[in-house]
Tab-separated table of N, CA and C in Angstrom:
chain	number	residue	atom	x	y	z
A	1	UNK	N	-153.282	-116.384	150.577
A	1	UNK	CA	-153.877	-115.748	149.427
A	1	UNK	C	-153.388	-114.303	149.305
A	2	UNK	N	-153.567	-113.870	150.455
A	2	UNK	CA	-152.989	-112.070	150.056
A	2	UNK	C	-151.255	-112.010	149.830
A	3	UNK	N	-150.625	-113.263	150.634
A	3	UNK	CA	-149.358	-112.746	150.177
A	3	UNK	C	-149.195	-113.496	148.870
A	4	UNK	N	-149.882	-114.468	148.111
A	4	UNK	CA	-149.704	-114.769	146.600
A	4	UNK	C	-150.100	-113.218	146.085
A	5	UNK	N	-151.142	-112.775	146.060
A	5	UNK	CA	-151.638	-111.805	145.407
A	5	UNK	C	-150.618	-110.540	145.623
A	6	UNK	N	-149.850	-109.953	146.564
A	6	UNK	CA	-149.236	-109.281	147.068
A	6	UNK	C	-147.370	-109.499	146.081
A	7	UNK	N	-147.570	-110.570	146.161
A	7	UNK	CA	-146.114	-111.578	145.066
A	7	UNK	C	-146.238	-111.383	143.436
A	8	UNK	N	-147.333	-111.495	142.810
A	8	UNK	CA	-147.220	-111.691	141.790
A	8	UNK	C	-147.223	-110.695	140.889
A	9	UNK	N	-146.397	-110.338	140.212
A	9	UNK	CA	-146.471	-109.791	139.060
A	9	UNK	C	-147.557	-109.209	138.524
A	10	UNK	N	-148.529	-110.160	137.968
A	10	UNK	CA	-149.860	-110.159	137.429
A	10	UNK	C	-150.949	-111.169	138.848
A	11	UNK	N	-152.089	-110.122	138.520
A	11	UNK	CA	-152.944	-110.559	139.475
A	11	UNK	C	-153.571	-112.679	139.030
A	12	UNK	N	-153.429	-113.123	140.145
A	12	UNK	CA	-153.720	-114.403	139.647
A	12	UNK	C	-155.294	-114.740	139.818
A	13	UNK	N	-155.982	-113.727	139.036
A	13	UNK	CA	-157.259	-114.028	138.576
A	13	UNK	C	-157.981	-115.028	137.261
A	14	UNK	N	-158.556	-116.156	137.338
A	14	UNK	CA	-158.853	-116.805	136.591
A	14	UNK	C	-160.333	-117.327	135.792
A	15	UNK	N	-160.417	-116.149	134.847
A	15	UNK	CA	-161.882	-115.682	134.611
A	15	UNK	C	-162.455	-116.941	133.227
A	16	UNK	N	-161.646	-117.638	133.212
A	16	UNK	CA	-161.796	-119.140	132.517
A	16	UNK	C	-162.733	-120.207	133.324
A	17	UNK	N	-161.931	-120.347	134.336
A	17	UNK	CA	-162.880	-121.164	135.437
A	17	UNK	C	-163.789	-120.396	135.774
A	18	UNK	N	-163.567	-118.924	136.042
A	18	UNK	CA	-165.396	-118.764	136.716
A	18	UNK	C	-166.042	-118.715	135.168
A	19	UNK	N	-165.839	-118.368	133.867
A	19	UNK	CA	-167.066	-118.710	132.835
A	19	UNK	C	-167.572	-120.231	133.241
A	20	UNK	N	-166.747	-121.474	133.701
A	20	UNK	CA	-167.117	-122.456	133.612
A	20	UNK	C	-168.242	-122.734	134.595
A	21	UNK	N	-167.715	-121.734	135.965
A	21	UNK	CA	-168.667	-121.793	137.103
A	21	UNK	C	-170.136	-120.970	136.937
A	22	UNK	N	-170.176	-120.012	135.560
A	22	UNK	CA	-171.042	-119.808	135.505
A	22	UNK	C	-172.055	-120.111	134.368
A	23	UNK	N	-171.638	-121.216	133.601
A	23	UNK	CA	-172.287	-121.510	133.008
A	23	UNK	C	-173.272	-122.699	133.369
A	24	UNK	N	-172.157	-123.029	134.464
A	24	UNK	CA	-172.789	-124.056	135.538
A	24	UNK	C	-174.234	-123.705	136.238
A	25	UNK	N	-173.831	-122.046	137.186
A	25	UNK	CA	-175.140	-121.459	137.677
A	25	UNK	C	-175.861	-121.594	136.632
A	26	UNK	N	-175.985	-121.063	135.307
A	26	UNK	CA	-176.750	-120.520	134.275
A	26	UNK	C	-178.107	-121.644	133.984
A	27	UNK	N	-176.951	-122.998	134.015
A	27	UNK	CA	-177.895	-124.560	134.033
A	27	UNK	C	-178.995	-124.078	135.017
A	28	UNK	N	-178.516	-124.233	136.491
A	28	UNK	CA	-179.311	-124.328	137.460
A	28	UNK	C	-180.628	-123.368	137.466
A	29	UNK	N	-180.292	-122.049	136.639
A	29	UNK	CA	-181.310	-121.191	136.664
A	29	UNK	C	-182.300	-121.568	135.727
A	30	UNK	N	-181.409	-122.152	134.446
A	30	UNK	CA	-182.857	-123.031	133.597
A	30	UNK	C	-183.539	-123.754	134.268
A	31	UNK	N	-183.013	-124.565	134.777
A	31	UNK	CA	-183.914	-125.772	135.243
A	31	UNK	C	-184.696	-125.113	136.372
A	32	UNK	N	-184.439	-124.629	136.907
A	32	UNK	CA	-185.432	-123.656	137.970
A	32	UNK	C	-186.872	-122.701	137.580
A	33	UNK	N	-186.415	-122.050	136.254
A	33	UNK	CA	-187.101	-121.402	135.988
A	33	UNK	C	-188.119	-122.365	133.949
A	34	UNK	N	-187.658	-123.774	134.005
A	34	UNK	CA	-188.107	-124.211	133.126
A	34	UNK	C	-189.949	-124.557	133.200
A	35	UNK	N	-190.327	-124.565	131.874
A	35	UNK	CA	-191.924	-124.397	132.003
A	35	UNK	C	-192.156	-122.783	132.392
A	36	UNK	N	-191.244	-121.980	132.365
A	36	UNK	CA	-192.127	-120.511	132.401
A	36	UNK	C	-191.357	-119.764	131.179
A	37	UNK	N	-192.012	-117.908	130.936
A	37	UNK	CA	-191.469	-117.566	130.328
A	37	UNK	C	-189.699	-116.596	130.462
A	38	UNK	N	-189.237	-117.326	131.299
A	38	UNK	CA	-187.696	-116.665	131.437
A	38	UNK	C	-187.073	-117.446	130.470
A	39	UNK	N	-185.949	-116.455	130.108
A	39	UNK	CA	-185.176	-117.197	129.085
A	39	UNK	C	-183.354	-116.674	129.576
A	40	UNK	N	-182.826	-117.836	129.997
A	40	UNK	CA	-181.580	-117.716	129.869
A	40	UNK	C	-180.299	-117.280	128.909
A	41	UNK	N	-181.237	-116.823	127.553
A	41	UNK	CA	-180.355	-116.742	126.760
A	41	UNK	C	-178.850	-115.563	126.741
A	42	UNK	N	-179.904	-114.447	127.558
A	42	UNK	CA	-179.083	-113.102	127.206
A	42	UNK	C	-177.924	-113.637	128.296
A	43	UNK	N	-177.686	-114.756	129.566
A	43	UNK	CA	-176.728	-115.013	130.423
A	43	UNK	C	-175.619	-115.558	129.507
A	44	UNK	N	-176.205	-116.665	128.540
A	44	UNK	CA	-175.195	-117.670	128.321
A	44	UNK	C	-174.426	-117.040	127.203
A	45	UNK	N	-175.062	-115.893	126.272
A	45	UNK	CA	-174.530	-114.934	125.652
A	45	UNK	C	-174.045	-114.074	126.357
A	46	UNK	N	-173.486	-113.568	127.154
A	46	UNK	CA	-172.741	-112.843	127.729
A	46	UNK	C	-171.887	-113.711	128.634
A	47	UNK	N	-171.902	-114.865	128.819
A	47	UNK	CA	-170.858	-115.835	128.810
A	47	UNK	C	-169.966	-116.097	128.186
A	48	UNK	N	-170.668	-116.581	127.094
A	48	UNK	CA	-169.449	-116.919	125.745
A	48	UNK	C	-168.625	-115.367	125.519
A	49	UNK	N	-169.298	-114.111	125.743
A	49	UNK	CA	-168.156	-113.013	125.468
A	49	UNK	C	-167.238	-113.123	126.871
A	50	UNK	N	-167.743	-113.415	127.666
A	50	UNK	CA	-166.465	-113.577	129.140
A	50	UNK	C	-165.388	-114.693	128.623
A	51	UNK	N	-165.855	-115.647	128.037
A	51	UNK	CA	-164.750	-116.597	127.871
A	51	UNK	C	-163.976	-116.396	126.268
A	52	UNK	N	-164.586	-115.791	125.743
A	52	UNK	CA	-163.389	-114.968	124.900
A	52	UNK	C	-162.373	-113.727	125.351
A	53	UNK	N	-163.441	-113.194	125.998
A	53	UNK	CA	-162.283	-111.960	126.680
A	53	UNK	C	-160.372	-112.853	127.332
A	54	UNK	N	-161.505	-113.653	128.574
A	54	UNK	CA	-160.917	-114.577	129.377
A	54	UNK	C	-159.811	-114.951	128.684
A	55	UNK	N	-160.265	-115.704	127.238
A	55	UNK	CA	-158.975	-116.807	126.415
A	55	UNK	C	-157.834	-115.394	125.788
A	56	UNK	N	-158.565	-114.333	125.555
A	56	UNK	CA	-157.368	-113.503	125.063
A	56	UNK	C	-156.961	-112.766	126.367
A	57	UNK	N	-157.021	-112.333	127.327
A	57	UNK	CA	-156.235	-112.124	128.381
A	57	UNK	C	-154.872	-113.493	129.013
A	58	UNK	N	-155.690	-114.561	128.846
A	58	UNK	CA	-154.754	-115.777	129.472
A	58	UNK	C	-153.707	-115.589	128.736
A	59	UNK	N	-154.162	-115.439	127.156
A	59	UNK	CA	-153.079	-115.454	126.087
A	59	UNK	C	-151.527	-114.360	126.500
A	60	UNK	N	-152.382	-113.470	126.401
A	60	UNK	CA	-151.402	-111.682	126.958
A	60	UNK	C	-150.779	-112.449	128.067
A	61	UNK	N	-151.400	-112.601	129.124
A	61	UNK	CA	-150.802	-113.181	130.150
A	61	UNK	C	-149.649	-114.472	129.962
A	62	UNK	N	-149.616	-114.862	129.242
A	62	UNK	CA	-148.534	-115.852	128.948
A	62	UNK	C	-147.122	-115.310	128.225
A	63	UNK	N	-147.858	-114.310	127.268
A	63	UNK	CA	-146.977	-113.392	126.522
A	63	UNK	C	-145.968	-112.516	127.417
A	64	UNK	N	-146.788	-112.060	128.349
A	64	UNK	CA	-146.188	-111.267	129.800
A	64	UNK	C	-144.992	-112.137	130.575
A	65	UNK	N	-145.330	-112.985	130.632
A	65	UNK	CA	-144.917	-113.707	131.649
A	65	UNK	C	-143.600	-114.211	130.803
A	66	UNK	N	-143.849	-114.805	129.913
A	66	UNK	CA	-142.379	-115.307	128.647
A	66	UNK	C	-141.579	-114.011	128.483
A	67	UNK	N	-142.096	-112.578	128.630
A	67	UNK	CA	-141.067	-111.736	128.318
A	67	UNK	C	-140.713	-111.442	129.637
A	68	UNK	N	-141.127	-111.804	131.007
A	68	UNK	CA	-140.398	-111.301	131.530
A	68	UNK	C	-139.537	-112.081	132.288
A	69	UNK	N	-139.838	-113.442	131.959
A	69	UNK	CA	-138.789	-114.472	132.025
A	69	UNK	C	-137.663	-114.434	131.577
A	70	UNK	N	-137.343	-113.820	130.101
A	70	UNK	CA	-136.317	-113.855	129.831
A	70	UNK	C	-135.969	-112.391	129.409
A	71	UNK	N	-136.110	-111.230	129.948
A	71	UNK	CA	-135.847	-110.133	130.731
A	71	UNK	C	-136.512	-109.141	129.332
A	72	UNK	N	-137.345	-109.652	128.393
A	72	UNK	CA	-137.556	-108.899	127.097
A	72	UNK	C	-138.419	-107.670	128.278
A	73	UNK	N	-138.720	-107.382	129.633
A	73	UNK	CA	-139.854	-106.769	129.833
A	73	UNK	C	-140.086	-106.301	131.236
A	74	UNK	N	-139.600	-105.003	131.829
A	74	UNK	CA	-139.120	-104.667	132.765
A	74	UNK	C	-140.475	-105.277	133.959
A	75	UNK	N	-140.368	-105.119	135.523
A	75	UNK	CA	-141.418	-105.813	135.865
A	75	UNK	C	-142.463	-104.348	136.341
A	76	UNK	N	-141.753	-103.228	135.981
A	76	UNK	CA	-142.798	-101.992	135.820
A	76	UNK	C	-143.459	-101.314	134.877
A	77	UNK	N	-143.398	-102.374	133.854
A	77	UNK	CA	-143.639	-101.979	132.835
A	77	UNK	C	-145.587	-101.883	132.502
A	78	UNK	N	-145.678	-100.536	131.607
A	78	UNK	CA	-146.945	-100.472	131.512
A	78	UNK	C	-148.134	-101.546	131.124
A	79	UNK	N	-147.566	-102.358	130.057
A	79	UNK	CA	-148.277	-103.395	129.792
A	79	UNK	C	-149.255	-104.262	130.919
A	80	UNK	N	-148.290	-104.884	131.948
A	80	UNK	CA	-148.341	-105.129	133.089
A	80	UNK	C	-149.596	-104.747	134.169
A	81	UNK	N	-149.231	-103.102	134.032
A	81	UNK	CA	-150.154	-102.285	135.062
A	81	UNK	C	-151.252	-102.149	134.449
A	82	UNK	N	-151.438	-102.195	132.831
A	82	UNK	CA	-152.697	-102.127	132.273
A	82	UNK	C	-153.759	-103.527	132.191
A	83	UNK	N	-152.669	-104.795	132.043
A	83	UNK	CA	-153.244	-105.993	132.471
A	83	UNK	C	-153.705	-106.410	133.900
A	84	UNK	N	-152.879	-105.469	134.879
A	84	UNK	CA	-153.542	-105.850	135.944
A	84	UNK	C	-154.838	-105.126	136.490
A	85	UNK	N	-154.955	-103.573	136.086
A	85	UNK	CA	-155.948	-102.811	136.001
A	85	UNK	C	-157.274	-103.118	135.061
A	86	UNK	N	-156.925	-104.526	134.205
A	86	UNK	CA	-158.309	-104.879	133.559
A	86	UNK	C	-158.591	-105.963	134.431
A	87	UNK	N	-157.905	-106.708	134.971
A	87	UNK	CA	-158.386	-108.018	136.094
A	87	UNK	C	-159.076	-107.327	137.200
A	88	UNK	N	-158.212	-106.201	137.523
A	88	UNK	CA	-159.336	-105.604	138.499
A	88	UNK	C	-160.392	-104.921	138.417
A	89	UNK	N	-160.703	-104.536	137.640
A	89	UNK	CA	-161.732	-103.667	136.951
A	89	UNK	C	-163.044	-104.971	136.711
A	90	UNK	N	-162.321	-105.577	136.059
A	90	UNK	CA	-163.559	-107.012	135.467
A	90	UNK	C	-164.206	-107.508	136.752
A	91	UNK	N	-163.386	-107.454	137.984
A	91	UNK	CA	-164.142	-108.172	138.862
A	91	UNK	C	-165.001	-106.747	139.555
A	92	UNK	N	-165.075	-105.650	139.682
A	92	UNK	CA	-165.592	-104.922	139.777
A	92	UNK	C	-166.981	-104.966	138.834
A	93	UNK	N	-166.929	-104.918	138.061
A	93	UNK	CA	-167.804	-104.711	136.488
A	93	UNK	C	-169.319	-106.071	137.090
A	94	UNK	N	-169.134	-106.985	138.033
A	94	UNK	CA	-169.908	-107.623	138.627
A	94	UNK	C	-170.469	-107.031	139.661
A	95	UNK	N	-170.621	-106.090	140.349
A	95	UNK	CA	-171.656	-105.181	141.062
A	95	UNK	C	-172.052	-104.576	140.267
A	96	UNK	N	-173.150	-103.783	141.209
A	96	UNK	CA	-174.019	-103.001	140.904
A	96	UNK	C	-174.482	-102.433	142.074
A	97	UNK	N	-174.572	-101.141	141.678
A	97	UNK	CA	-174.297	-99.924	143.166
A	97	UNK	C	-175.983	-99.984	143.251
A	98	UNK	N	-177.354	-100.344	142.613
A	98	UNK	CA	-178.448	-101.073	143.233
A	98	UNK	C	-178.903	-102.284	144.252
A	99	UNK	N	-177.180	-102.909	144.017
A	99	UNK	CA	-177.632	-103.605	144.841
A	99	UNK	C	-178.247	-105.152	144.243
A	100	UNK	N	-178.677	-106.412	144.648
A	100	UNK	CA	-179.455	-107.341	144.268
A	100	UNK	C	-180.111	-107.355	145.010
A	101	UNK	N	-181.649	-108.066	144.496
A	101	UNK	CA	-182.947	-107.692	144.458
A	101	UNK	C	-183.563	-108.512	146.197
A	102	UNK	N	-183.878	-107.383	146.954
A	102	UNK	CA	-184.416	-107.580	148.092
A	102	UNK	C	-183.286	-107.104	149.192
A	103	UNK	N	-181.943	-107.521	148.761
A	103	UNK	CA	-180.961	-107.255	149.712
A	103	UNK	C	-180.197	-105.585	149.416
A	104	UNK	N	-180.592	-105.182	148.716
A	104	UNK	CA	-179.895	-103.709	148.274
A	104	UNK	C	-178.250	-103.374	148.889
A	105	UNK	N	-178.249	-103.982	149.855
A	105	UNK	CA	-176.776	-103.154	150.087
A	105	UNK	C	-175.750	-104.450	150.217
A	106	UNK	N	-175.963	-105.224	149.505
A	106	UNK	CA	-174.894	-106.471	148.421
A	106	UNK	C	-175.344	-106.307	147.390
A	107	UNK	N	-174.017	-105.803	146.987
A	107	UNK	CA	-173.772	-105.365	145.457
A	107	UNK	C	-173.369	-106.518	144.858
A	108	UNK	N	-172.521	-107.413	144.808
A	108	UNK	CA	-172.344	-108.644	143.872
A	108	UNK	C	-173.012	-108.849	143.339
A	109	UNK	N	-173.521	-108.974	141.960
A	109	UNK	CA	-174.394	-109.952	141.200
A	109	UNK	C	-174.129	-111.555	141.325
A	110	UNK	N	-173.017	-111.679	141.021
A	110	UNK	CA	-172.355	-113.427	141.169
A	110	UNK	C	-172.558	-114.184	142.024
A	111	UNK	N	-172.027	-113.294	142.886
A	111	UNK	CA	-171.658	-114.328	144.735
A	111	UNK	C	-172.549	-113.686	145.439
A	112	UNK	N	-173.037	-114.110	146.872
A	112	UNK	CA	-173.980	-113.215	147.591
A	112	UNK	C	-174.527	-114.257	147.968
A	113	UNK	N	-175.422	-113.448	149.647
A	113	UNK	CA	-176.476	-114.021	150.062
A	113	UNK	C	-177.273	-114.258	149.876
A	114	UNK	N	-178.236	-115.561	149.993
A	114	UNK	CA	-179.329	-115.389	149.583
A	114	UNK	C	-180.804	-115.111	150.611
A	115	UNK	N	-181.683	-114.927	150.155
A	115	UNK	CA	-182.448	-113.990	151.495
A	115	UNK	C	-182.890	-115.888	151.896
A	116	UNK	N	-182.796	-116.741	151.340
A	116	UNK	CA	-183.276	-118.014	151.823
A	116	UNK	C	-182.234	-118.426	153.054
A	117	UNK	N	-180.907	-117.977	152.888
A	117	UNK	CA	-179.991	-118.395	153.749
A	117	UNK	C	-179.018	-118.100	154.055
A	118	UNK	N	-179.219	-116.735	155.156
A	118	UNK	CA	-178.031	-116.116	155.203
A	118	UNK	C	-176.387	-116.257	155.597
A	119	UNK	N	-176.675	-117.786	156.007
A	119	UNK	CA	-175.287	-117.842	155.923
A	119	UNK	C	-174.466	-118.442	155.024
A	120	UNK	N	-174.900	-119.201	153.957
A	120	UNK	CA	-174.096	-119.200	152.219
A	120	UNK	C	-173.690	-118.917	151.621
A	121	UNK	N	-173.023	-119.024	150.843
A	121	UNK	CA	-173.311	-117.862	149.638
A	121	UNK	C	-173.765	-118.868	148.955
A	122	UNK	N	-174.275	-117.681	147.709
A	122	UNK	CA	-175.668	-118.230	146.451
A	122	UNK	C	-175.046	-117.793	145.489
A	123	UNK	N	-175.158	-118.244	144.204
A	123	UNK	CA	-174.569	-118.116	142.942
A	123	UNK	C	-175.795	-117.470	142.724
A	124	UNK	N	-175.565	-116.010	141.861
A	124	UNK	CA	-176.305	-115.270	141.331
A	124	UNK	C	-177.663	-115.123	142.036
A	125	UNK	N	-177.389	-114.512	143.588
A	125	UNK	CA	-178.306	-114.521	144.817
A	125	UNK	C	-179.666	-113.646	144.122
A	126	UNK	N	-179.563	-112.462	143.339
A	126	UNK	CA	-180.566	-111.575	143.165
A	126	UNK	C	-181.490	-112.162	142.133
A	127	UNK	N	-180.929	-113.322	141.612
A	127	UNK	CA	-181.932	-114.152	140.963
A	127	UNK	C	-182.791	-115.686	141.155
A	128	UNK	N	-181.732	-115.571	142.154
A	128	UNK	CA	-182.349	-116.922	143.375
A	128	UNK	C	-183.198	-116.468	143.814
A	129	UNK	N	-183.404	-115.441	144.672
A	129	UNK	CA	-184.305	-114.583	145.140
A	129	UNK	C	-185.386	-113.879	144.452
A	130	UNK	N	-185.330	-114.040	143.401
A	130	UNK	CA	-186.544	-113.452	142.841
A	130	UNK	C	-187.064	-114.922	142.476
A	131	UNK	N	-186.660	-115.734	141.557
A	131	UNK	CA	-187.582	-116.946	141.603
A	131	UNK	C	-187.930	-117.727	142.394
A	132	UNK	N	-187.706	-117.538	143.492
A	132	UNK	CA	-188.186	-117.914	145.703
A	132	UNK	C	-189.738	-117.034	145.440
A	133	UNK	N	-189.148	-115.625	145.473
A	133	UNK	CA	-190.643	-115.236	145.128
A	133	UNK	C	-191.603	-115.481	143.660
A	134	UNK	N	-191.261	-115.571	142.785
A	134	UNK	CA	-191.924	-115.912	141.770
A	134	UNK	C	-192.553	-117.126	142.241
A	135	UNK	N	-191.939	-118.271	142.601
A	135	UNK	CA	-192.717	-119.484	143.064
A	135	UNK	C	-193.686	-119.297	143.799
A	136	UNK	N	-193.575	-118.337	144.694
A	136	UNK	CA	-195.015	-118.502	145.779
A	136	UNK	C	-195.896	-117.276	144.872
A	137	UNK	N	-195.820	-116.707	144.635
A	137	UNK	CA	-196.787	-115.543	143.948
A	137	UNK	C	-197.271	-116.112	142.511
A	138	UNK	N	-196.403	-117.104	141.957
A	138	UNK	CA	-196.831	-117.390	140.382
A	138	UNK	C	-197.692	-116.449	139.372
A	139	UNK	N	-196.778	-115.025	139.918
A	139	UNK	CA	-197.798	-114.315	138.420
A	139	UNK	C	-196.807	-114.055	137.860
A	140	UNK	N	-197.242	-113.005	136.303
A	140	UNK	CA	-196.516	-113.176	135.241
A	140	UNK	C	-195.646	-112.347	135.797
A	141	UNK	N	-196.253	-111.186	136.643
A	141	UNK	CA	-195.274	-109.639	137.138
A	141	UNK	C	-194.057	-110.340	137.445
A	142	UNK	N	-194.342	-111.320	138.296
A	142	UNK	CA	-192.863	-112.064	138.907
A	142	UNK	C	-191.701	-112.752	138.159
A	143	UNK	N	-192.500	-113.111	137.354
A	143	UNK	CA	-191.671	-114.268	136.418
A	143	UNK	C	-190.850	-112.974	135.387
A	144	UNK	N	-191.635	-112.049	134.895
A	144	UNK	CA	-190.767	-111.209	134.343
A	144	UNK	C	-190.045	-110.442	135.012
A	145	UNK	N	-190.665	-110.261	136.997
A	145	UNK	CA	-188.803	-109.665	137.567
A	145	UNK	C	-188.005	-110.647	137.759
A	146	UNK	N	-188.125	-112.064	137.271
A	146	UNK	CA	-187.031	-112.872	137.242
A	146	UNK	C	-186.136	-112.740	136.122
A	147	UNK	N	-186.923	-112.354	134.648
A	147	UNK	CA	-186.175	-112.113	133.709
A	147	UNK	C	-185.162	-110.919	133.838
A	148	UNK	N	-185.803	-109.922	134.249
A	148	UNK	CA	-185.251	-108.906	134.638
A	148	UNK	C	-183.790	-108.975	135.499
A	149	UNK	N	-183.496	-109.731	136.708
A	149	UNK	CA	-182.348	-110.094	137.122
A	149	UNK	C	-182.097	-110.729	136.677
A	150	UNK	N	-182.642	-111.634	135.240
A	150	UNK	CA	-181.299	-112.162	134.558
A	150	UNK	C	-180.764	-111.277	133.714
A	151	UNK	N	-181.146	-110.343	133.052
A	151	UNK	CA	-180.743	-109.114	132.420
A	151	UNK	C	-179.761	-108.270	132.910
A	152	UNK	N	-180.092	-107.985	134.325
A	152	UNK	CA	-179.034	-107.731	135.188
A	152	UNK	C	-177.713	-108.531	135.286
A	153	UNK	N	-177.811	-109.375	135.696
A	153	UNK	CA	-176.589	-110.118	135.847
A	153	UNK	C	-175.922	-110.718	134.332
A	154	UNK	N	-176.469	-110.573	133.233
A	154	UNK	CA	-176.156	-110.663	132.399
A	154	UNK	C	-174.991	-109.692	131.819
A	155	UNK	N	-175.525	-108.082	131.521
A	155	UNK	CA	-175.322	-107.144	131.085
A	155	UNK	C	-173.853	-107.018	132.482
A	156	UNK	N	-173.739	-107.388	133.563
A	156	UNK	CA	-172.645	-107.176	134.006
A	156	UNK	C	-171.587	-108.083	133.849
A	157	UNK	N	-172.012	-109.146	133.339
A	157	UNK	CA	-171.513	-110.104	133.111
A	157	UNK	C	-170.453	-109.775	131.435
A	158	UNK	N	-171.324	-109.131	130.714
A	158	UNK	CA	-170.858	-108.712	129.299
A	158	UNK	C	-170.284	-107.562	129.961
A	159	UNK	N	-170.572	-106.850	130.964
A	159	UNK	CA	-169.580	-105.458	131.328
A	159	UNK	C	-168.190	-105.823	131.755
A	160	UNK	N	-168.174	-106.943	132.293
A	160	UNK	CA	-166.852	-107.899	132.623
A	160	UNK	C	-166.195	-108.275	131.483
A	161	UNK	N	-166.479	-108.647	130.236
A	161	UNK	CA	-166.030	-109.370	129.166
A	161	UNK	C	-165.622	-107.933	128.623
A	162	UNK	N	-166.196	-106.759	128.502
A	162	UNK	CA	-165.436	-105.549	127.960
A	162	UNK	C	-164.758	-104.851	128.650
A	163	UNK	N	-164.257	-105.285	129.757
A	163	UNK	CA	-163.214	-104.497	130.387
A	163	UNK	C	-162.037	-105.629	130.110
A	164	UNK	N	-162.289	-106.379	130.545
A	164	UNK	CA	-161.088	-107.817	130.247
A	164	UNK	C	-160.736	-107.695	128.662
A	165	UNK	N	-161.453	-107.543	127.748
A	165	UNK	CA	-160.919	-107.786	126.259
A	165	UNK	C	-160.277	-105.936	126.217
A	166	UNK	N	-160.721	-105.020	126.818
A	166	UNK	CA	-159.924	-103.840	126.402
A	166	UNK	C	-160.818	-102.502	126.214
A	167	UNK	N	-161.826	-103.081	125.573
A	167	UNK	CA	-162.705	-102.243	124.705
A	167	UNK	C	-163.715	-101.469	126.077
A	168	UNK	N	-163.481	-101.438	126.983
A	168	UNK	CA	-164.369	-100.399	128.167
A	168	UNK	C	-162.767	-100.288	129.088
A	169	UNK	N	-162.990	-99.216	129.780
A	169	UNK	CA	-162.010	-98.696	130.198
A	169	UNK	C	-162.744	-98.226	131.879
């Protein structure tokens, strides 16, 4: 993996498949949190902007790659360094220097431990973890800090989709 990543041109990040992987989590959090008042919506909307970002980066990225196949496009060229500085940036744009909820010093929103099992990883751990506790406490306080880390992981989720499409820097 590091010497692909170390090889390529353009970083071989593929933010197509993870929208798919997270629309996947997104299911699991409905059905988890169905019969209360959380609402998945603000996730799966800030999904669909990841997988537009996603489809117009793949695009650039193909464009990149055809010019520099047939030499229209030096391999230091700025284009390049600015496409690879939004792949890296986007996967950044998924922390949060708070931390997820209970574990504070894992920053991932996405990937992460979950306090149920530390040796896993958990898709969108800071919200696994809050509806672990929402279940045993069943009050409303809880159920709305469940909404709350979906808000979170949402809004970074759309912070990912505006660094990838251009428009955050």
């Amino acid at each position: 993996m590091a010497l692909r990543l170390a090889d390529e041109e353009i970083i071989p990040f593929d933010y197509m498949s993870y929208t798919t992987e997270l629309e996947a989590y997104t299911k699991v959090v409905e059905k988890e949190t169905e019969g209360t008042t959380v609402s998945c919506s603000p996730l799966y909307n800030s999904i669909r902007a990841l997988k537009k970002a996603a489809t117009k980066v793949n695009s650039e990225r193909k464009d990149i790659q055809r010019e520099l196949s047939s030499k229209q496009l030096s391999k230091d060229s700025m284009r390049i360094r600015g496409l690879n500085d939004r792949l890296m940036q986007a996967e950044r744009a998924f922390t949060n220097r708070e931390g997820i909820f209970k574990q504070a010093w894992y920053k991932h929103l996405i990937y992460g431990p979950s306090e149920q099992n530390d040796w896993d990883t958990a898709s969108y751990p800071g919200i696994a973890d809050a509806i672990a506790t929402a279940r045993s406490s069943n009050t409303s306080a809880s159920w709305k800090l469940v909404q709350h880390e979906v808000h979170r992981v949402a809004r970074a989720v759309a912070q990912a989709s505006a660094v990838l499409s251009g428009s955050l820097t």
